[in-house]
XYZ file of C-alpha atoms in Angstrom:
741
model
C 7.015 -49.255 -31.229
C 3.516 -48.707 -32.413
C 3.162 -49.676 -36.084
C 1.847 -47.112 -38.527
C 0.771 -47.690 -42.094
C 1.925 -45.777 -45.125
C 1.148 -42.081 -45.322
C -2.034 -42.558 -47.341
C -3.534 -44.579 -44.481
C -2.910 -42.026 -41.731
C -5.476 -40.036 -39.685
C -5.496 -37.263 -42.263
C -6.517 -39.498 -45.166
C -10.177 -38.503 -45.044
C -9.338 -34.806 -44.684
C -6.977 -34.892 -47.668
C -9.339 -36.912 -49.855
C -12.221 -34.513 -49.209
C -10.149 -31.530 -50.342
C -8.805 -33.336 -53.382
C -12.303 -34.381 -54.339
C -13.558 -30.842 -53.964
C -10.674 -29.473 -55.975
C -11.122 -32.123 -58.678
C -14.842 -31.431 -58.966
C -14.259 -27.700 -59.553
C -16.507 -26.712 -56.593
C -14.191 -23.788 -55.874
C -15.606 -21.723 -58.765
C -19.023 -21.290 -57.157
C -17.798 -18.657 -54.691
C -16.259 -15.294 -55.384
C -13.829 -13.364 -53.170
C -13.264 -9.656 -52.671
C -11.066 -7.943 -55.165
C -7.463 -7.399 -54.253
C -6.973 -10.537 -52.113
C -3.894 -12.597 -52.795
C -5.744 -15.883 -53.064
C -9.442 -15.372 -53.891
C -11.959 -17.266 -51.820
C -12.491 -20.721 -53.191
C -9.491 -20.370 -55.486
C -7.577 -23.515 -56.454
C -4.404 -21.970 -54.999
C -5.949 -21.736 -51.477
C -7.260 -25.294 -51.562
C -3.966 -26.496 -52.918
C -2.170 -24.938 -49.968
C -4.457 -26.673 -47.502
C -4.003 -29.998 -49.210
C -0.260 -29.468 -49.277
C -0.161 -28.708 -45.522
C -2.322 -31.699 -44.763
C -0.086 -34.052 -46.724
C 3.037 -32.497 -45.163
C 1.601 -32.916 -41.651
C 0.790 -36.550 -42.375
C 4.310 -37.196 -43.607
C 5.858 -35.502 -40.541
C 3.746 -37.488 -38.105
C 4.627 -40.719 -39.882
C 8.298 -39.810 -39.548
C 7.801 -39.151 -35.798
C 6.244 -42.581 -35.467
C 9.047 -44.350 -37.291
C 12.091 -42.564 -35.920
C 10.846 -40.619 -32.902
C 10.379 -36.914 -32.283
C 13.511 -34.901 -33.179
C 15.455 -33.223 -30.421
C 14.675 -29.597 -29.821
C 17.304 -26.889 -29.297
C 18.887 -26.870 -25.820
C 17.037 -23.746 -24.706
C 13.657 -25.275 -25.581
C 14.546 -28.565 -23.919
C 15.551 -26.770 -20.744
C 12.414 -24.653 -20.679
C 10.031 -27.549 -21.261
C 11.851 -30.052 -19.020
C 12.213 -32.419 -21.988
C 14.686 -35.233 -21.362
C 15.515 -33.804 -17.902
C 16.436 -36.159 -15.112
C 16.883 -39.917 -15.157
C 13.928 -42.258 -15.162
C 15.959 -44.812 -13.228
C 15.109 -43.058 -9.987
C 11.395 -43.077 -10.845
C 10.978 -46.824 -10.554
C 9.190 -48.733 -7.822
C 8.429 -52.326 -6.959
C 5.057 -53.909 -7.585
C 4.272 -54.179 -3.851
C 5.658 -53.022 -0.566
C 5.821 -56.623 0.575
C 8.866 -57.093 -1.636
C 10.718 -54.612 0.577
C 9.570 -55.885 3.992
C 10.540 -59.521 4.540
C 8.626 -59.776 7.801
C 5.326 -58.580 6.430
C 3.665 -61.896 7.317
C 4.199 -61.301 11.050
C 2.766 -57.750 10.906
C -0.687 -56.913 12.222
C -3.566 -56.461 9.840
C -3.933 -52.800 10.744
C -0.239 -52.121 10.099
C -0.501 -53.863 6.737
C -3.392 -51.588 5.796
C -1.230 -48.621 6.786
C 1.540 -49.840 4.470
C -0.948 -50.288 1.653
C -2.101 -46.673 2.059
C 1.486 -45.400 2.074
C 2.310 -47.502 -0.970
C -0.640 -46.025 -2.841
C 0.732 -42.543 -2.089
C 4.110 -43.485 -3.586
C 2.876 -45.319 -6.661
C 0.283 -42.739 -7.645
C 2.945 -40.032 -7.366
C 5.117 -41.765 -9.957
C 2.169 -42.430 -12.273
C 1.171 -38.797 -12.122
C 4.710 -37.603 -12.896
C 4.762 -39.794 -16.007
C 1.502 -38.260 -17.184
C 2.963 -34.795 -16.782
C 5.883 -35.867 -18.954
C 3.434 -36.909 -21.694
C 2.340 -33.294 -22.072
C 5.895 -32.049 -22.471
C 7.825 -34.904 -24.136
C 5.063 -35.842 -26.590
C 2.510 -33.071 -27.091
C 4.672 -29.982 -26.570
C 7.747 -31.448 -28.256
C 5.741 -32.621 -31.287
C 3.937 -29.296 -31.639
C 7.160 -27.282 -31.416
C 8.842 -29.477 -34.041
C 5.912 -28.995 -36.422
C 5.988 -25.239 -35.889
C 9.669 -25.193 -36.840
C 8.672 -26.322 -40.336
C 5.734 -23.915 -40.620
C 2.861 -26.175 -39.470
C 0.302 -25.341 -36.740
C 1.878 -21.960 -36.113
C -1.498 -20.557 -35.037
C -1.530 -22.782 -31.923
C 0.240 -21.479 -28.816
C 2.168 -24.108 -26.893
C 2.564 -21.674 -23.983
C -1.204 -21.336 -23.651
C -1.714 -25.109 -23.684
C 1.181 -26.298 -21.480
C 2.854 -23.135 -20.209
C 2.931 -24.037 -16.497
C 3.442 -27.790 -16.765
C 7.296 -27.642 -16.608
C 7.057 -25.890 -13.231
C 4.816 -28.693 -11.946
C 7.309 -31.296 -13.148
C 10.156 -29.559 -11.329
C 8.115 -29.345 -8.114
C 7.175 -33.042 -8.117
C 10.672 -34.200 -9.036
C 12.032 -32.243 -6.069
C 9.274 -33.637 -3.848
C 10.152 -37.177 -4.842
C 13.898 -36.775 -4.499
C 13.751 -34.996 -1.127
C 10.684 -36.449 0.616
C 9.190 -39.633 -0.855
C 12.329 -41.126 -2.364
C 14.403 -41.152 0.868
C 11.583 -42.919 2.709
C 11.428 -45.587 0.013
C 15.213 -46.025 0.003
C 15.268 -46.371 3.789
C 12.738 -49.180 3.602
C 14.721 -50.881 0.859
C 17.878 -50.713 2.932
C 16.490 -51.692 6.335
C 13.581 -53.949 5.421
C 11.431 -52.121 7.956
C 7.909 -50.847 7.156
C 7.416 -47.415 5.680
C 7.435 -44.741 8.375
C 4.820 -41.964 7.877
C 6.624 -39.698 10.366
C 9.553 -39.383 7.956
C 7.241 -37.550 5.525
C 6.260 -34.851 8.017
C 8.874 -32.191 7.170
C 8.189 -32.453 3.463
C 4.407 -32.111 3.800
C 4.657 -29.249 6.284
C 6.380 -27.265 3.507
C 3.639 -28.248 1.049
C 2.669 -24.654 0.219
C 6.212 -23.629 -0.630
C 6.893 -26.748 -2.699
C 3.762 -26.650 -4.848
C 3.238 -22.931 -5.297
C 3.048 -23.304 -9.144
C -0.317 -25.012 -8.690
C -1.899 -21.679 -7.863
C -1.181 -20.356 -11.327
C -2.161 -23.613 -13.025
C -5.512 -23.882 -11.226
C -6.274 -20.266 -12.059
C -5.757 -20.946 -15.771
C -7.029 -24.516 -16.157
C -10.501 -23.509 -17.380
C -9.131 -21.109 -19.963
C -6.586 -23.731 -21.056
C -9.205 -26.415 -21.634
C -11.464 -23.973 -23.451
C -8.562 -22.968 -25.681
C -7.798 -26.613 -26.490
C -11.422 -27.306 -27.489
C -11.558 -24.166 -29.583
C -8.393 -25.067 -31.491
C -9.586 -28.584 -32.178
C -12.931 -27.300 -33.459
C -11.450 -24.605 -35.692
C -8.302 -26.328 -36.992
C -8.572 -29.749 -38.664
C -4.790 -29.990 -38.751
C -4.498 -29.516 -34.983
C -7.314 -32.005 -34.430
C -5.415 -34.539 -36.523
C -2.229 -33.894 -34.511
C -4.060 -34.399 -31.202
C -5.566 -37.667 -32.457
C -2.110 -38.892 -33.418
C -0.773 -38.036 -29.932
C -3.684 -39.786 -28.196
C -2.974 -42.996 -30.161
C 0.746 -42.881 -29.450
C 2.096 -45.636 -27.226
C 3.528 -43.143 -24.732
C 0.188 -41.483 -24.085
C -1.452 -44.625 -22.751
C -4.657 -43.688 -24.602
C -4.930 -40.501 -22.531
C -7.090 -37.782 -24.038
C -5.805 -34.195 -24.170
C -8.622 -32.941 -21.918
C -7.890 -35.674 -19.379
C -4.224 -34.749 -19.276
C -4.967 -31.048 -18.763
C -7.261 -31.724 -15.792
C -4.876 -34.193 -14.083
C -2.915 -31.545 -12.054
C -6.110 -30.199 -10.530
C -7.207 -33.698 -9.583
C -3.842 -34.661 -8.146
C -3.395 -31.692 -5.850
C -6.839 -32.275 -4.316
C -6.157 -35.996 -3.759
C -3.314 -35.572 -1.236
C -5.593 -35.037 1.797
C -7.536 -38.203 0.932
C -4.349 -40.244 0.655
C -3.046 -38.950 3.991
C -6.374 -39.504 5.713
C -6.310 -43.119 4.548
C -2.916 -43.521 6.208
C -4.152 -41.789 9.367
C -7.123 -44.109 9.584
C -4.774 -47.107 9.754
C -2.177 -45.586 12.125
C -2.778 -46.443 15.801
C 0.428 -44.890 17.191
C 0.039 -41.484 18.776
C 3.292 -40.203 17.309
C 2.276 -41.125 13.783
C -1.245 -39.743 14.207
C 0.083 -36.413 15.438
C 2.446 -36.124 12.479
C -0.262 -37.093 9.972
C -2.736 -34.582 11.411
C -0.168 -31.818 10.996
C 0.514 -32.937 7.420
C -3.190 -32.981 6.534
C -3.679 -29.518 8.045
C -0.805 -28.115 5.954
C -2.162 -29.594 2.719
C -5.732 -28.471 3.368
C -4.544 -24.977 4.207
C -2.837 -24.768 0.825
C -5.947 -26.081 -0.934
C -8.059 -23.451 0.779
C -5.620 -20.825 -0.450
C -5.950 -22.135 -4.007
C -9.752 -22.205 -3.790
C -9.757 -18.663 -2.493
C -7.602 -17.495 -5.375
C -9.757 -19.346 -7.908
C -12.951 -17.940 -6.450
C -11.468 -14.454 -6.461
C -10.521 -14.833 -10.112
C -13.951 -16.131 -11.066
C -15.663 -13.297 -9.243
C -13.430 -10.797 -10.983
C -14.283 -12.287 -14.366
C -17.997 -12.217 -13.554
C -17.748 -8.597 -12.480
C -15.956 -7.632 -15.677
C -18.647 -9.373 -17.690
C -21.384 -7.554 -15.765
C -19.584 -4.207 -16.142
C -19.391 -4.725 -19.889
C -23.169 -4.959 -19.986
C -23.476 -1.427 -18.677
C -23.999 1.251 -21.277
C -23.762 5.031 -20.919
C -24.299 6.807 -17.624
C -27.117 9.301 -18.253
C -28.773 10.213 -14.972
C -29.278 13.861 -15.997
C -30.598 15.544 -19.102
C -28.328 18.516 -19.883
C -30.084 21.625 -21.149
C -27.313 22.670 -23.521
C -24.174 21.411 -25.210
C -22.009 23.445 -22.861
C -23.492 21.762 -19.815
C -23.212 18.371 -21.458
C -19.539 19.016 -22.178
C -18.890 19.852 -18.522
C -20.839 16.814 -17.303
C -19.097 14.364 -19.624
C -15.959 13.806 -17.453
C -18.197 12.797 -14.541
C -20.635 10.612 -16.480
C -18.943 7.242 -16.163
C -19.451 4.368 -13.732
C -16.622 1.932 -12.958
C -18.065 -1.196 -11.358
C -14.651 -2.889 -11.249
C -13.342 -0.428 -8.650
C -12.949 -1.774 -5.069
C -15.811 -1.531 -2.623
C -15.406 1.248 -0.074
C -14.566 0.177 3.460
C -14.123 -3.498 2.520
C -10.947 -5.561 2.253
C -9.526 -5.696 -1.299
C -9.911 -9.480 -1.566
C -13.700 -9.126 -1.590
C -15.000 -8.533 -5.105
C -18.274 -6.882 -6.003
C -20.738 -9.557 -7.152
C -23.928 -9.459 -9.178
C -26.560 -10.932 -6.845
C -29.835 -10.395 -8.687
C -31.160 -8.816 -11.844
C -34.495 -8.534 -13.564
C -37.101 -6.309 -15.232
C -39.457 -4.231 -13.070
C -41.548 -1.082 -13.296
C -40.760 1.908 -11.082
C -42.747 4.986 -10.144
C -41.013 8.131 -8.874
C -43.195 10.863 -7.385
C -46.350 11.507 -9.343
C -44.860 10.511 -12.638
C -46.062 7.458 -14.513
C -44.541 3.996 -14.273
C -41.345 3.383 -16.162
C -40.063 0.029 -17.421
C -36.523 -0.475 -16.104
C -34.016 -3.245 -15.455
C -32.522 -3.546 -11.960
C -29.052 -4.826 -11.078
C -28.384 -5.695 -7.436
C -24.664 -5.859 -6.614
C -22.926 -6.480 -3.317
C -22.914 -2.796 -2.368
C -25.045 -0.929 -4.901
C -28.409 -1.061 -6.678
C -28.498 0.192 -10.270
C -31.584 1.345 -12.148
C -31.032 0.914 -15.881
C -33.003 0.925 -19.078
C -32.236 -1.547 -21.883
C -31.139 0.054 -25.110
C -32.826 -0.770 -28.348
C -29.572 -1.468 -30.130
C -27.251 -3.924 -28.533
C -27.464 -5.816 -25.260
C -26.215 -3.020 -22.995
C -28.266 -1.160 -20.395
C -28.153 2.592 -19.852
C -27.905 3.807 -16.226
C -30.750 6.320 -15.737
C -30.603 6.922 -11.960
C -27.700 7.639 -9.606
C -26.376 4.483 -7.905
C -28.199 3.550 -4.718
C -25.594 2.554 -2.136
C -26.913 -0.311 -0.014
C -25.615 1.151 3.232
C -27.903 4.133 2.613
C -30.859 2.106 1.308
C -34.124 1.313 3.101
C -36.621 -1.122 1.539
C -40.179 -1.374 2.839
C -42.933 -3.727 1.620
C -46.241 -2.122 0.617
C -49.840 -3.285 0.773
C -49.591 -4.413 -2.795
C -47.742 -7.795 -2.623
C -46.164 -7.045 -5.992
C -44.589 -3.730 -4.879
C -42.085 -2.382 -2.390
C -40.653 1.049 -1.557
C -36.994 1.930 -2.036
C -35.731 4.890 0.036
C -32.241 6.272 -0.457
C -30.881 8.322 2.445
C -28.346 11.146 2.385
C -25.358 11.576 4.701
C -27.693 13.322 7.148
C -29.943 10.235 7.249
C -32.773 12.037 5.506
C -34.548 11.086 2.300
C -32.566 11.763 -0.839
C -34.820 9.952 -3.322
C -37.518 7.290 -3.313
C -38.897 4.789 -5.817
C -41.876 2.467 -5.827
C -40.876 -0.808 -7.476
C -43.580 -2.974 -9.095
C -42.462 -6.576 -9.691
C -44.021 -9.041 -12.149
C -45.106 -11.336 -9.306
C -45.306 -11.511 -5.533
C -42.518 -14.108 -5.560
C -40.203 -11.727 -7.403
C -41.042 -8.946 -4.950
C -40.206 -11.160 -1.957
C -36.973 -12.255 -3.634
C -35.864 -8.667 -4.221
C -36.541 -7.755 -0.588
C -34.762 -10.870 0.717
C -31.688 -10.503 -1.489
C -31.354 -6.815 -0.689
C -31.551 -7.445 3.042
C -28.990 -10.252 2.847
C -26.642 -8.049 0.832
C -26.914 -5.269 3.412
C -26.142 -7.643 6.286
C -23.158 -9.109 4.434
C -21.825 -5.675 3.523
C -22.104 -4.452 7.101
C -20.266 -7.547 8.324
C -17.451 -7.094 5.808
C -17.007 -3.449 6.764
C -16.916 -4.328 10.453
C -14.276 -7.002 9.815
C -12.141 -4.579 7.823
C -12.430 -1.946 10.568
C -11.341 -4.433 13.246
C -8.481 -5.654 11.053
C -7.188 -2.144 10.508
C -7.314 -1.476 14.236
C -5.349 -4.643 14.915
C -2.728 -3.765 12.349
C -2.386 -0.287 13.816
C -2.038 -1.706 17.326
C 0.579 -4.180 16.135
C 2.456 -1.347 14.462
C 2.593 0.648 17.691
C 3.682 -2.429 19.624
C 6.524 -3.064 17.200
C 7.603 0.558 17.483
C 7.571 0.390 21.274
C 9.596 -2.807 21.243
C 12.152 -1.256 18.913
C 12.458 1.745 21.187
C 12.852 -0.479 24.234
C 15.581 -2.431 22.477
C 17.368 0.844 21.759
C 17.116 1.861 25.409
C 14.720 4.761 24.880
C 11.154 5.138 25.994
C 8.391 6.454 23.706
C 7.589 10.052 24.388
C 4.339 11.908 24.232
C 3.680 13.812 21.015
C 4.323 17.187 22.611
C 6.686 19.829 21.269
C 8.714 19.777 24.459
C 9.033 15.987 24.322
C 9.979 16.014 20.686
C 12.578 18.693 21.354
C 13.960 16.733 24.276
C 14.403 13.627 22.153
C 15.988 15.703 19.414
C 18.456 17.214 21.858
C 19.311 13.805 23.280
C 20.108 12.546 19.797
C 21.971 15.739 18.842
C 23.814 17.184 21.851
C 25.191 20.005 19.764
C 21.672 21.385 19.384
C 21.048 21.616 23.110
C 22.817 24.979 23.451
C 20.496 27.944 23.072
C 22.069 30.835 21.211
C 20.481 34.160 22.065
C 20.698 36.805 19.352
C 19.970 40.189 20.737
C 19.078 42.127 17.639
C 19.516 45.825 18.241
C 17.018 47.639 16.060
C 17.039 51.288 15.177
C 13.585 52.797 15.112
C 13.472 55.906 12.963
C 10.597 57.688 11.346
C 11.465 56.250 7.921
C 11.580 52.569 8.881
C 8.891 52.681 11.557
C 6.060 51.366 9.381
C 8.067 48.329 8.249
C 8.877 47.125 11.789
C 6.086 45.286 13.645
C 5.009 46.842 16.901
C 5.809 45.064 20.131
C 5.750 46.021 23.781
C 9.418 45.365 24.432
C 12.106 47.965 24.929
C 12.843 49.663 21.648
C 16.496 49.729 22.522
C 16.820 45.994 22.925
C 14.409 44.805 20.257
C 13.542 41.110 19.934
C 15.240 37.936 21.045
C 15.826 35.409 18.253
C 16.965 32.066 19.690
C 18.439 29.686 17.143
C 17.092 26.653 18.939
C 14.567 24.023 17.939
C 12.541 24.833 21.018
C 11.230 28.004 19.437
C 8.371 29.464 21.366
C 7.515 26.280 23.276
C 9.929 26.679 26.184
C 8.397 26.684 29.691
C 9.750 30.174 30.265
C 7.821 31.582 27.330
C 4.634 29.898 28.478
C 4.991 31.669 31.815
C 5.404 35.074 30.200
C 1.691 36.036 30.119
C 1.300 34.999 33.751
C 4.375 36.980 34.771
C 3.170 40.073 32.932
C -0.181 39.872 34.673
C 1.548 39.660 38.004
C 3.841 42.556 37.242
C 3.069 44.559 34.135
C 6.391 46.384 34.333
C 8.349 43.304 33.258
C 9.603 43.717 29.708
C 9.656 40.912 27.159
C 13.399 41.248 26.760
C 13.783 40.806 30.532
C 11.999 37.479 30.439
C 13.759 36.312 27.316
C 17.231 37.023 28.661
C 16.698 34.816 31.712
C 18.073 31.265 31.763
C 19.951 31.687 28.473
C 23.357 30.228 27.690
C 25.704 31.398 25.008
C 27.096 29.142 22.294
C 30.890 28.876 22.220
C 32.693 30.930 19.635
C 33.596 29.215 16.340
C 37.076 27.753 16.179
C 37.969 29.352 12.859
C 38.555 33.089 13.393
C 38.715 33.714 9.628
C 35.277 32.238 8.988
C 32.248 34.534 8.921
C 30.982 34.924 12.454
C 27.647 35.895 13.872
C 27.397 38.971 16.001
C 25.559 38.064 19.157
C 24.587 40.173 22.100
C 27.140 40.851 24.820
C 26.820 39.616 28.321
C 26.054 42.684 30.393
C 28.388 43.560 33.250
C 27.539 42.379 36.711
C 26.656 45.855 37.894
C 24.260 46.368 35.032
C 22.638 42.959 35.572
C 21.890 43.787 39.205
C 18.219 44.117 39.831
C 17.037 47.699 39.821
C 14.301 49.881 38.464
C 13.942 52.602 35.909
C 12.771 55.814 37.422
C 10.210 57.699 35.502
C 11.557 61.102 34.743
C 11.394 63.829 32.254
C 12.269 63.032 28.731
C 15.622 64.252 27.461
C 15.638 67.317 25.374
C 16.621 67.506 21.784
C 15.850 69.633 18.813
C 13.804 68.788 15.771
C 16.885 69.214 13.636
C 18.814 66.627 15.600
C 16.184 64.012 14.921
C 16.992 63.949 11.281
C 20.755 63.830 11.797
C 20.670 60.721 13.941
C 23.016 57.978 12.830
C 22.760 54.283 13.309
C 24.513 52.742 16.276
C 24.185 50.708 19.407
C 21.302 52.161 21.373
C 22.502 50.639 24.651
C 25.933 52.223 24.293
C 24.559 55.584 23.246
C 21.962 55.633 26.021
C 24.556 54.902 28.691
C 26.912 57.470 27.192
C 24.187 60.103 27.154
C 23.307 59.296 30.714
C 26.923 59.752 31.776
C 27.298 63.082 30.016
C 24.145 64.444 31.542
C 24.954 63.206 34.999
C 21.877 61.082 35.356
C 23.524 58.067 36.902
C 22.492 58.126 40.549
C 23.774 55.273 42.607
C 20.469 54.573 44.303
C 19.399 50.985 44.673
C 15.754 51.837 44.768
C 13.723 54.762 43.432
C 10.472 55.819 44.962
C 7.565 57.553 43.425
C 5.678 60.524 44.765
C 3.900 58.392 47.331
C 7.176 57.363 48.887
C 6.887 53.782 47.754
C 8.945 52.012 45.184
C 7.334 51.949 41.798
C 8.728 48.411 41.283
C 7.760 47.065 44.676
C 5.688 43.874 44.702
C 4.068 41.765 47.331
C 5.776 38.790 48.914
C 3.748 36.323 46.925
C 4.662 38.110 43.711
C 8.323 38.001 44.629
C 7.990 34.328 45.470
C 6.184 33.588 42.200
C 8.765 35.401 40.104
C 11.744 34.134 42.027
C 12.480 31.395 39.534
C 12.472 33.939 36.723
C 15.328 35.965 38.187
C 18.843 34.530 38.426
C 20.832 34.856 41.596
C 23.065 37.911 41.468
C 26.068 38.614 43.562
C 26.330 42.308 44.481
C 29.328 44.076 43.022
C 31.929 45.088 45.577
C 31.958 48.595 44.189
C 29.811 50.493 41.723
C 31.222 50.926 38.239
C 31.493 54.275 36.621
C 29.797 55.008 33.367
C 33.121 55.041 31.517
C 33.941 51.536 32.798
C 30.535 50.226 31.866
C 30.772 51.769 28.431
C 34.212 50.307 27.871
C 33.117 46.826 28.890
C 30.117 46.976 26.606
C 32.300 48.082 23.698
C 34.760 45.265 24.372
C 31.959 42.734 24.427
C 30.533 44.082 21.189
C 33.928 43.884 19.572
C 34.339 40.204 20.563
C 30.812 39.035 19.674
C 29.060 39.982 16.445
C 25.516 39.717 15.307
C 24.943 38.565 11.767
C 23.115 40.981 9.530
C 23.530 44.002 11.814
C 25.832 46.732 10.498
C 28.596 47.959 12.720
C 28.318 51.459 14.180
C 29.746 54.005 11.825
C 30.983 56.089 14.676
C 30.905 56.134 18.444
C 29.092 59.387 18.844
C 26.203 59.227 21.287
C 22.917 59.080 19.459
C 19.890 60.942 20.720
C 16.496 59.348 21.123
C 14.040 59.553 18.268
C 10.483 60.757 18.523
C 9.023 57.261 18.299
C 11.328 56.048 21.039
C 10.196 58.889 23.205
C 6.539 58.099 22.549
C 7.088 54.511 23.540
C 8.838 55.543 26.732
C 5.915 57.813 27.533
C 3.433 55.005 26.834
C 1.644 52.883 29.446
C 4.376 50.232 29.430
C 7.320 50.766 31.712
C 10.539 49.152 30.575
C 12.824 47.560 33.156
C 16.522 47.111 32.566
C 18.423 44.767 34.838
C 20.901 47.462 35.754
C 21.401 49.803 38.673
C 21.407 52.669 36.190
C 18.238 54.578 35.607
C 17.673 57.049 32.828
C 14.745 59.096 31.899
C-alpha cells in the first residue's frame, strides 16, 4: 500500500497554511459584505469554515489511504458497478506462446497473426481495469466524501454517469466472446482462432450501444471536470490524491475520461492487423465482416456526434439573433397585432429536408446594402443552409436585430455586378417574379467572391437534400403499398380499385348480412299545408321516394342508368326504376320487437307491364279537399277506380292517333330490357276487390317505420297538387294492368 505521511504533510497542507496565515494576519477585515448576510464577506467565520473543511478533507483522504475506501450502500454499489464480478476471470498470461506448445513449428506469418490477436485480448483487459478506476476509486471516494458533507457541489453523475454501462458491456463481451476463445486455446493448445470471434463482433452495435451516449457527452464531461478543478480547491486536492493512488497507475482524470472514446475507435485497427496476417480465405472473410460491422457502428456514432454538434452550433447562432423587426408599425394597435408574428425560430427543421439534417451557419460578416434608391445601410449578413438573414447589430449587447424578411435560398438569385466589390441579390416570389432586391457591397473583392461561392454551394446542397428526401418518401410509400398488397394476398383477397362500387363489394364480402337491399317505399301525403316542406321530384306523388338502407346508396349501376333510361323513354317514373332488381330483407325473428313498415310486394297482376291512359281528371268539390284524411294513396286510388268503374281490362291503350302512347322502338325495348324483370302473365285478371284485399294484407304484414297507420279505410280523393302533377308534362307509369285517370 502506498505510504502517506501524517495529515499535516498531505496535498492540502499548502492550501490550509495559506488560509491560516490569512486568518492570523487579520486580512479578512479589509473587505466588507452586504448587510443581512449570515457570514459577511471576509469574516473570520467564513474562513474558519473553509479551513475546517480543508482539514477534514485531508483527514478523510489519509484514512482512505490507510484503511481503504469504505463500502457504499448496496444500491450505490449496484448502480456504480463497484465490487461487481470476480477479477479472477480477468487474468491473462504474459504471452500466447505459453498456451501454444507448438509455437516454434508455426510459420512466421501465423505467429504474427497470434501476436495481433493477443494484443486484442490484453488491451481489452487493460482497458476494463482503467474503467474500474473511475468507479472504484474516483466515484467511490467522491460519494463517501459527500456522505459527510464534503464536495457536495460536484456531481458524480455528470463526471462518471455512463461509465457503469460501459463496464457491463465490456464484461459481457469478455465473458461471451473473448473469454471462450482464450479458454479454448488454453484447453486445446491450438492457436487462437479469429473465426470464433465473428458472431460477437457482428453484434457489435447491440453490445456497445452505451458508447453513443458517452461519446455525445464526453466533451461536456471533460469541460465540467476542468471547471470544477479550477473553481474548487478541495476538488482539485481530491483529484490529485486519486491520481497519486496506487490503483490509478498515475492516470490523470482527463486521460481516464477520454479512454472510452479512444478504445471504441481502436477496434478496427486491431482487427485489420489480424486480417493483414491471416492468409486463409475463411479467416479473411470472417475478419472483413467483423471490420465492416465495427466501422458501421463507428459511423453511426460519428453521425450522432456531428448531429449534436450542429444542433449546439445552431442554438448558439439562434441566441445571437435579437428582435424580429422587418416592419415599422404606424400605431400601437398595429404593433400589438403584429407581435405574435414577429419571431424567428432558427432551430425549427428545414422544409423539405430529412430531420437528421440540421441548419448550419455557413458564413457571416458585415456588408453594406442598397435597396432601391435609398442610401447604403450598414448591415450584418448571416448565411445559413437554407436562408439568408439581413440583420443590424444592436448598440447594447451582442445580438443582431433582423431588419428584412428571411431570404429563402431556393428563391434566391445572386448576380455579380461590374463593381468587383458588389453583387445583386434577387428574391423571387412563388410566381417566380421579383419580390425584393438588394445590392450588397462587400469590404473587398475577395469577400464578394466568397459570398457568391458560399451561396451557390448552399443552394446546390439544399437542392440535393430536398431531392434525396423526395426520393426517400416515394420509396417508403411504394414499400408501404407493397406490404399492403402482400398482406392482402396472404389473406386471399386482391386489392380493389378505390371506387365506391369496389369498396361496397368488399364491404359486402366481409359482412354478408349487409348485402341484402331493403327497399322502403315511403308513402307520402301531399296536401296544401305540407307541400312547401316536401322537396319537389318528378316521381309519382302516390309512391314517393325509395329509401334503400344499403351501403351502396346512389352508386348502384341501376341508378347510373336512370338518366339514360329517362332520355330514351321520358314516361318512365323514378319509382319504376328504383323498384327494379330489389330484394326484400327477411322479417325480424322477434315479433314483439319494434318493426319497420316496408312497402308491400305488389300482386302479379299489378306488376304486369301496362300503361296509364291519359284521361280526364276525377271530379271532386273544393270542400272535399279540406276534409281529406291521411291514408295509403295506392289503396285509395285503386278503391276509387273500382267504385267509378274505371278498371278496363285492356292490355294496351292507344291515343288519338291509334298508336300506343307507351310504344317504343325495337332498339328502345332492347336497351331497356334489362331494366324490366320477366313477368309471367296471370291466368286470369283479378278484380279490384281482390287486388285491394291483397294490398291490405301486405300492408298489415309489413310496416314502414315512421309512417302512421291509416286512421280509416275510406277512399281518399286526390288533392289539388296531385292533380296538377298528373296534368304536368311527366307521365307516370305504374307496373299494373290498371289504368286510372
